[in-house]
Amino acid sequence: MIDIKDEMISVGIDIGTSTTQLVFSKLIIENMASSYSVPRIVITDKKVIYKSDIYFTPLLSQKQIN
């Protein structure tokens, strides 16, 4: 098995009915498959780099967003 590690930044945006939040994470991924088979990519480590405050959706009424 050839152990290939890579690092990537993940961005998560949660836009809900009443709140919104943003999260940046650093992910370490590895190919766990042997060199002669289909790649099997697995997240082996993750670290939250930034997590925003939770922002509430500004509502004018129950049916209208500001």
Coordinates of C-alpha atoms in Angstrom, one line a residue:
M1 CA 0.0 0.0 0.0
I2 CA 1.3 3.5 -0.9
D3 CA 0.4 5.9 1.8
I4 CA -0.5 9.2 0.2
K5 CA -1.5 12.1 2.5
D6 CA -2.9 15.4 1.4
E7 CA -4.2 18.5 3.2
M8 CA -7.2 20.5 2.2
I9 CA -9.3 23.3 3.5
S10 CA -13.1 22.7 3.9
V11 CA -15.7 25.4 4.0
G12 CA -19.1 24.7 5.6
I13 CA -21.9 27.2 5.2
D14 CA -25.1 26.5 7.1
I15 CA -28.0 28.6 5.9
G16 CA -31.0 27.6 7.9
T17 CA -34.5 29.0 8.3
S18 CA -33.6 31.2 11.3
T19 CA -29.8 31.1 11.5
T20 CA -26.6 31.2 9.5
Q21 CA -23.1 30.0 10.4
L22 CA -19.7 29.6 8.6
V23 CA -17.0 27.1 9.5
F24 CA -13.4 26.6 8.0
S25 CA -11.7 23.3 8.7
K26 CA -8.3 21.7 7.8
L27 CA -8.7 18.1 6.7
I28 CA -6.0 15.5 6.3
I29 CA -7.0 12.9 3.7
E30 CA -5.2 9.6 2.9
N31 CA -5.6 7.0 0.2
M32 CA -6.0 3.7 2.1
A33 CA -6.2 1.5 -1.0
S34 CA -3.3 -0.6 -2.4
S35 CA -1.6 0.8 -5.5
Y36 CA -3.5 -1.7 -7.8
S37 CA -7.0 -1.0 -6.7
V38 CA -9.6 1.8 -6.8
P39 CA -8.6 4.7 -4.5
R40 CA -10.3 4.7 -1.0
I41 CA -10.0 8.2 0.3
V42 CA -10.4 8.6 4.1
I43 CA -10.4 11.7 6.3
T44 CA -7.8 10.8 9.0
D45 CA -7.6 14.1 10.9
K46 CA -9.6 17.4 11.0
K47 CA -9.2 20.7 12.8
V48 CA -11.6 23.6 13.0
I49 CA -9.7 26.7 11.9
Y50 CA -12.5 29.3 12.2
K51 CA -16.1 29.1 13.4
S52 CA -18.2 32.2 13.0
D53 CA -20.8 33.4 15.5
I54 CA -24.4 32.2 14.8
Y55 CA -26.3 35.0 13.0
F56 CA -30.0 35.1 13.2
T57 CA -32.0 35.8 10.0
P58 CA -33.5 39.3 10.2
L59 CA -37.2 38.8 9.8
L60 CA -39.8 41.5 9.1
S61 CA -42.6 39.1 9.8
Q62 CA -43.2 35.4 9.9
K63 CA -43.4 35.3 6.1
Q64 CA -40.9 38.1 5.1
I65 CA -37.1 38.3 5.4
N66 CA -35.4 41.7 5.8

